[in-house]
């Protein structure tokens, strides 16, 4: 069977992406074949196909831990797929699979080591994924919205586990209206924490609607955070990078109380927590799905694109421009 996939054969901007036809993969043990209906986009997608320096740094660190990786040729990096989050229907079950059946509607994300750890991509008409990368989709959540939950569920669940978020905390979240940040805000609110969200001034009302105290990054952020907080700030989750970890330290927080989704040598030297999916568990999929089903977290889709090369390139071009409210989705199957 012929499968359509978005892939690339060199690092660069969205123009390196191509739509190609390939043969179906052979199912491995503990894998299922999924007919993809929708794919949720994440900033990690374009950072990966651009070959961003932080990801190359993480790949370098992986090679230090696994010396045999040094002998891999550059050509073995390509071609590479694009995208991680997806929702769809299982069409075939591999040997060893116990939790799922043909016809099950599922959502999930392709899990890999940090950095350039996988060549697989979700932007395809069909994918083969591990049983541990999917969970049953609740009936009340449609495919497009379900496709936004994979990375977010593991990222937020893992990050809050690592920094030990509790209902007693006052937590600051940067990029608080983005695809991950907006879910992190609601997740923390549902857990009973007081949340201060950093975003643009025009998103203040939207942040309030999510249950957060808004602080605009156009202001003197440190002073604005201290003025806005009803109690001492105890935790910080950086969903953007840049100088937000430095900001967290300037607020008097210890490294163990600071989580960031963006790796850098500075973060590691200073002792902040590079976190996210690497500290997640399988149950984090279920926790977010339950929160959405119960109305504690709402999933906002910023824009839906069709599955064409032109449209996919435009979707990533738009995602890189910033100021997204929620997630962008590519609809693969009507």
Protein backbone atom coordinates (compact mmCIF):
# COMPACT_ATOMS: atom_id res chain seq x y z
CA UNK A 1 0.00 0.00 0.00
CA UNK A 2 1.21 3.52 -0.83
CA UNK A 3 1.43 6.01 2.02
CA UNK A 4 1.69 9.78 1.61
CA UNK A 5 4.13 11.42 4.02
CA UNK A 6 5.66 14.83 4.67
CA UNK A 7 9.43 14.47 5.01
CA UNK A 8 12.74 16.28 4.45
CA UNK A 9 16.26 15.31 3.37
CA UNK A 10 18.25 18.24 4.79
CA UNK A 11 17.88 20.76 7.58
CA UNK A 12 16.36 24.15 6.76
CA UNK A 13 13.16 26.18 6.88
CA UNK A 14 9.74 24.89 5.81
CA UNK A 15 10.81 24.90 2.16
CA UNK A 16 12.81 21.69 2.79
CA UNK A 17 9.56 19.81 3.39
CA UNK A 18 8.25 17.53 0.62
CA UNK A 19 5.11 15.43 0.15
CA UNK A 20 6.14 11.99 -1.11
CA UNK A 21 4.72 8.51 -1.64
CA UNK A 22 6.36 5.59 0.15
CA UNK A 23 5.53 1.95 0.86
CA UNK A 24 3.78 0.99 4.07
CA UNK A 25 6.08 0.05 6.92
CA UNK A 26 6.10 -3.49 8.26
CA UNK A 27 4.58 -3.69 11.75
CA UNK A 28 7.07 -4.51 14.48
CA UNK A 29 6.35 -6.30 17.75
CA UNK A 30 4.11 -4.23 20.09
CA UNK A 31 3.13 -1.83 17.28
CA UNK A 32 -0.18 -0.91 15.68
CA UNK A 33 -0.95 0.62 12.30
CA UNK A 34 -2.98 3.83 12.49
CA UNK A 35 -4.94 5.54 9.74
CA UNK A 36 -4.18 9.17 10.56
CA UNK A 37 -7.12 11.59 10.69
CA UNK A 38 -5.48 14.66 12.19
CA UNK A 39 -2.05 15.88 13.31
CA UNK A 40 -1.38 18.53 15.95
CA UNK A 41 1.62 20.78 15.36
CA UNK A 42 4.22 21.72 17.97
CA UNK A 43 7.20 24.12 17.93
CA UNK A 44 9.48 21.09 18.40
CA UNK A 45 8.47 20.04 14.86
CA UNK A 46 10.02 23.00 13.06
CA UNK A 47 12.93 23.19 15.50
CA UNK A 48 13.69 19.60 14.47
CA UNK A 49 13.53 20.07 10.70
CA UNK A 50 15.54 23.27 11.05
CA UNK A 51 18.20 21.37 13.00
CA UNK A 52 18.04 23.83 15.89
CA UNK A 53 21.22 24.15 17.97
CA UNK A 54 19.62 23.06 21.29
CA UNK A 55 18.45 19.81 19.66
CA UNK A 56 21.87 19.19 18.13
CA UNK A 57 23.37 19.80 21.57
CA UNK A 58 21.04 17.16 23.05
CA UNK A 59 21.95 14.73 20.28
CA UNK A 60 25.62 15.36 21.09
CA UNK A 61 24.94 14.56 24.75
CA UNK A 62 23.14 11.36 23.70
CA UNK A 63 26.22 10.30 21.73
CA UNK A 64 28.37 10.84 24.81
CA UNK A 65 26.13 8.38 26.67
CA UNK A 66 26.00 5.95 23.73
CA UNK A 67 29.44 6.00 22.00
CA UNK A 68 28.31 3.68 19.17
CA UNK A 69 26.20 6.57 17.82
CA UNK A 70 29.39 8.41 16.80
CA UNK A 71 29.81 5.94 13.93
CA UNK A 72 26.46 6.85 12.35
CA UNK A 73 26.88 8.62 9.03
CA UNK A 74 25.22 11.96 8.34
CA UNK A 75 23.24 10.31 5.55
CA UNK A 76 21.60 8.04 8.16
CA UNK A 77 19.81 11.10 9.53
CA UNK A 78 17.66 11.41 6.39
CA UNK A 79 15.01 11.29 5.14
CA UNK A 80 13.10 12.32 8.24
CA UNK A 81 9.38 12.57 8.94
CA UNK A 82 7.63 15.58 10.44
CA UNK A 83 5.24 15.99 13.36
CA UNK A 84 4.58 13.99 16.53
CA UNK A 85 0.97 14.37 17.69
CA UNK A 86 -1.83 12.50 15.95
CA UNK A 87 -5.31 11.00 16.22
CA UNK A 88 -6.76 8.25 14.07
CA UNK A 89 -8.13 4.71 13.79
CA UNK A 90 -6.23 1.45 14.27
CA UNK A 91 -6.28 -0.67 11.10
CA UNK A 92 -3.86 -3.45 12.07
CA UNK A 93 -2.50 -4.97 15.28
CA UNK A 94 1.05 -6.26 15.64
CA UNK A 95 2.34 -9.18 17.66
CA UNK A 96 2.31 -8.61 21.41
CA UNK A 97 -0.31 -5.82 21.44
CA UNK A 98 -2.80 -6.37 24.26
CA UNK A 99 -4.59 -3.08 25.00
CA UNK A 100 -6.02 -2.27 21.56
CA UNK A 101 -8.10 -3.73 18.72
CA UNK A 102 -8.69 -2.96 15.05
CA UNK A 103 -11.21 -0.13 14.80
CA UNK A 104 -10.19 1.59 18.04
CA UNK A 105 -10.03 5.38 17.84
CA UNK A 106 -6.83 6.60 19.48
CA UNK A 107 -4.61 9.61 20.02
CA UNK A 108 -0.99 9.83 20.98
CA UNK A 109 2.47 11.08 20.15
CA UNK A 110 5.68 9.64 18.74
CA UNK A 111 8.07 9.37 21.67
CA UNK A 112 11.84 9.65 21.26
CA UNK A 113 15.01 10.58 23.08
CA UNK A 114 15.57 14.35 23.41
CA UNK A 115 17.18 15.98 20.40
CA UNK A 116 17.10 14.40 16.95
CA UNK A 117 16.12 11.05 18.41
CA UNK A 118 13.71 9.76 15.77
CA UNK A 119 13.23 9.85 12.00
CA UNK A 120 9.52 9.04 12.28
CA UNK A 121 6.81 11.61 11.61
CA UNK A 122 3.06 11.81 12.20
CA UNK A 123 2.28 13.89 9.10
CA UNK A 124 1.30 10.92 6.96
CA UNK A 125 -1.82 9.12 5.84
CA UNK A 126 -0.73 6.07 7.84
CA UNK A 127 1.80 5.44 10.62
CA UNK A 128 3.10 2.52 12.68
CA UNK A 129 3.44 3.38 16.37
CA UNK A 130 4.22 1.59 19.59
CA UNK A 131 1.41 0.51 21.88
CA UNK A 132 2.98 2.70 24.58
CA UNK A 133 2.55 5.83 22.41
CA UNK A 134 -1.25 5.78 22.15
CA UNK A 135 -4.36 5.75 24.30
CA UNK A 136 -8.07 5.36 23.52
CA UNK A 137 -9.74 8.59 22.42
CA UNK A 138 -12.73 9.64 24.55
CA UNK A 139 -15.94 9.73 22.47
CA UNK A 140 -16.70 13.34 23.37
CA UNK A 141 -13.41 14.60 21.90
CA UNK A 142 -13.24 14.81 18.09
CA UNK A 143 -10.20 13.78 16.06
CA UNK A 144 -8.90 17.32 15.50
CA UNK A 145 -8.95 18.21 19.19
CA UNK A 146 -7.60 14.80 20.22
CA UNK A 147 -4.63 15.37 17.90
CA UNK A 148 -3.56 18.30 20.07
CA UNK A 149 -3.23 16.33 23.30
CA UNK A 150 -0.28 13.94 22.91
CA UNK A 151 2.81 16.07 23.46
CA UNK A 152 0.90 18.39 25.78
CA UNK A 153 -0.24 15.59 28.09
CA UNK A 154 3.26 14.15 28.51
CA UNK A 155 5.00 17.54 28.60
CA UNK A 156 2.77 19.13 31.22
CA UNK A 157 2.36 15.97 33.27
CA UNK A 158 6.11 15.32 33.24
CA UNK A 159 7.10 18.91 33.97
CA UNK A 160 4.73 19.36 36.90
CA UNK A 161 5.84 16.01 38.31
CA UNK A 162 9.49 17.07 38.12
CA UNK A 163 9.00 20.42 39.87
CA UNK A 164 6.47 18.85 42.25
CA UNK A 165 3.59 21.25 41.62
CA UNK A 166 0.97 21.32 44.38
CA UNK A 167 -2.18 23.26 45.24
CA UNK A 168 -0.11 25.42 47.61
CA UNK A 169 2.09 26.78 44.81
CA UNK A 170 2.08 30.09 42.99
CA UNK A 171 3.46 29.19 39.57
CA UNK A 172 4.57 31.44 36.71
CA UNK A 173 4.18 30.01 33.19
CA UNK A 174 5.82 31.67 30.16
CA UNK A 175 4.31 31.48 26.65
CA UNK A 176 1.09 30.88 28.54
CA UNK A 177 -1.30 31.13 25.58
CA UNK A 178 0.60 28.76 23.26
CA UNK A 179 -0.24 25.14 22.52
CA UNK A 180 1.56 23.79 25.58
CA UNK A 181 1.32 26.85 27.80
CA UNK A 182 -2.47 27.21 27.57
CA UNK A 183 -2.91 23.60 28.65
CA UNK A 184 -0.31 23.96 31.41
CA UNK A 185 -2.20 26.97 32.78
CA UNK A 186 -5.51 25.11 32.95
CA UNK A 187 -3.89 21.94 34.29
CA UNK A 188 -2.26 23.89 37.14
CA UNK A 189 -5.51 25.74 37.90
CA UNK A 190 -7.36 22.40 38.01
CA UNK A 191 -4.76 21.18 40.52
CA UNK A 192 -5.57 24.17 42.74
CA UNK A 193 -2.40 26.19 42.15
CA UNK A 194 -2.37 29.97 41.69
CA UNK A 195 -1.20 30.65 38.12
CA UNK A 196 0.46 33.74 36.66
CA UNK A 197 0.73 33.59 32.87
CA UNK A 198 3.20 35.55 30.76
CA UNK A 199 1.95 36.47 27.28
CA UNK A 200 1.37 39.50 25.09
CA UNK A 201 -0.83 42.31 26.39
CA UNK A 202 -3.52 41.54 23.80
CA UNK A 203 -3.92 38.05 25.30
CA UNK A 204 -4.66 39.26 28.83
CA UNK A 205 -8.41 38.58 28.69
CA UNK A 206 -7.83 35.16 27.13
CA UNK A 207 -5.45 34.27 29.97
CA UNK A 208 -8.03 35.38 32.53
CA UNK A 209 -10.57 33.10 30.85
CA UNK A 210 -8.17 30.19 31.42
CA UNK A 211 -7.97 31.02 35.12
CA UNK A 212 -4.59 32.76 35.19
CA UNK A 213 -3.39 36.16 36.37
CA UNK A 214 -2.00 37.79 33.20
CA UNK A 215 1.34 39.57 32.98
CA UNK A 216 2.40 41.12 29.68
CA UNK A 217 5.94 40.51 28.47
CA UNK A 218 5.97 44.06 27.08
CA UNK A 219 6.24 45.31 30.67
CA UNK A 220 9.10 45.14 33.16
CA UNK A 221 8.32 41.47 33.74
CA UNK A 222 10.08 40.97 37.07
CA UNK A 223 8.36 43.93 38.70
CA UNK A 224 5.03 43.04 37.08
CA UNK A 225 5.21 39.45 38.37
CA UNK A 226 6.01 40.54 41.92
CA UNK A 227 3.17 43.07 41.84
CA UNK A 228 0.65 40.63 40.37
CA UNK A 229 1.36 37.72 42.70
CA UNK A 230 -0.88 37.48 45.76
CA UNK A 231 1.78 35.42 47.58
CA UNK A 232 5.47 34.59 47.09
CA UNK A 233 6.14 32.85 43.78
CA UNK A 234 7.21 29.26 44.40
CA UNK A 235 7.46 27.58 40.96
CA UNK A 236 8.23 28.52 37.34
CA UNK A 237 7.55 26.64 34.10
CA UNK A 238 9.28 28.07 31.03
CA UNK A 239 7.52 27.05 27.80
CA UNK A 240 9.48 29.43 25.57
CA UNK A 241 13.18 29.57 26.32
CA UNK A 242 15.24 32.74 25.83
CA UNK A 243 15.92 34.47 29.17
CA UNK A 244 12.97 33.12 31.16
CA UNK A 245 15.10 30.74 33.23
CA UNK A 246 17.31 33.70 34.20
CA UNK A 247 14.13 35.56 35.14
CA UNK A 248 13.06 32.66 37.34
CA UNK A 249 16.37 32.74 39.20
CA UNK A 250 16.07 36.52 39.63
CA UNK A 251 12.76 35.89 41.42
CA UNK A 252 14.72 33.98 44.06
CA UNK A 253 13.72 30.48 43.00
CA UNK A 254 16.03 27.48 43.30
CA UNK A 255 16.83 25.34 40.28
CA UNK A 256 14.66 22.49 41.56
CA UNK A 257 11.62 24.80 41.43
CA UNK A 258 12.26 25.86 37.83
CA UNK A 259 11.22 23.72 34.88
CA UNK A 260 12.01 24.54 31.26
CA UNK A 261 11.02 22.83 28.03
CA UNK A 262 13.97 24.36 26.16
CA UNK A 263 17.42 22.85 26.80
CA UNK A 264 20.63 24.87 26.96
CA UNK A 265 24.04 24.61 28.63
CA UNK A 266 23.05 27.52 30.91
CA UNK A 267 20.02 25.62 32.18
CA UNK A 268 22.08 22.54 33.00
CA UNK A 269 24.96 24.46 34.60
CA UNK A 270 22.64 26.51 36.81
CA UNK A 271 20.66 23.45 37.91
CA UNK A 272 17.24 24.28 36.47
CA UNK A 273 15.18 21.28 35.36
CA UNK A 274 15.10 20.49 31.62
CA UNK A 275 11.83 18.60 31.69
CA UNK A 276 8.69 17.58 29.83
CA UNK A 277 8.00 14.16 28.26
CA UNK A 278 11.26 12.76 29.66
CA UNK A 279 9.64 12.84 33.13
CA UNK A 280 6.22 11.64 32.03
CA UNK A 281 4.36 8.36 32.55
CA UNK A 282 1.81 6.57 30.37
CA UNK A 283 -0.97 7.68 32.71
CA UNK A 284 -0.31 11.32 31.77
CA UNK A 285 -2.15 10.61 28.49
CA UNK A 286 -5.21 9.55 30.48
CA UNK A 287 -5.05 12.40 33.01
CA UNK A 288 -5.32 15.12 30.37
CA UNK A 289 -8.02 13.22 28.46
CA UNK A 290 -10.06 13.00 31.67
CA UNK A 291 -9.56 16.71 32.42
CA UNK A 292 -10.77 17.61 28.91
CA UNK A 293 -13.73 15.23 29.15
CA UNK A 294 -14.72 16.72 32.52
CA UNK A 295 -14.44 20.30 31.23
CA UNK A 296 -11.51 21.21 33.48
CA UNK A 297 -9.28 21.85 30.46
CA UNK A 298 -10.50 23.15 27.13
CA UNK A 299 -8.55 22.60 23.94
CA UNK A 300 -8.36 25.60 21.67
CA UNK A 301 -7.57 25.09 17.97
CA UNK A 302 -6.00 28.20 16.51
CA UNK A 303 -6.34 27.09 12.87
CA UNK A 304 -6.94 23.94 10.77
CA UNK A 305 -4.96 23.24 7.58
CA UNK A 306 -5.43 20.66 4.85
CA UNK A 307 -2.94 17.91 4.08
CA UNK A 308 -1.11 19.46 1.13
CA UNK A 309 2.50 20.55 0.86
CA UNK A 310 1.59 24.20 0.40
CA UNK A 311 -0.74 24.16 3.39
CA UNK A 312 1.67 22.30 5.69
CA UNK A 313 4.48 24.69 4.84
CA UNK A 314 2.17 27.62 5.59
CA UNK A 315 1.10 26.04 8.90
CA UNK A 316 4.69 25.91 10.16
CA UNK A 317 5.46 29.37 8.80
CA UNK A 318 2.52 30.67 10.82
CA UNK A 319 3.45 28.66 13.92
CA UNK A 320 6.96 30.13 13.89
CA UNK A 321 5.59 33.67 13.79
CA UNK A 322 4.26 33.21 17.34
CA UNK A 323 1.18 34.66 19.04
CA UNK A 324 -0.76 31.40 18.59
CA UNK A 325 -3.74 30.80 20.85
CA UNK A 326 -3.81 27.06 21.36
CA UNK A 327 -2.77 24.57 18.69
CA UNK A 328 -2.61 24.38 14.91
CA UNK A 329 -3.91 21.19 13.32
CA UNK A 330 -3.47 19.51 9.93
CA UNK A 331 -6.56 17.52 8.93
CA UNK A 332 -5.31 14.45 7.05
CA UNK A 333 -8.63 12.64 6.56
CA UNK A 334 -12.12 14.12 6.42
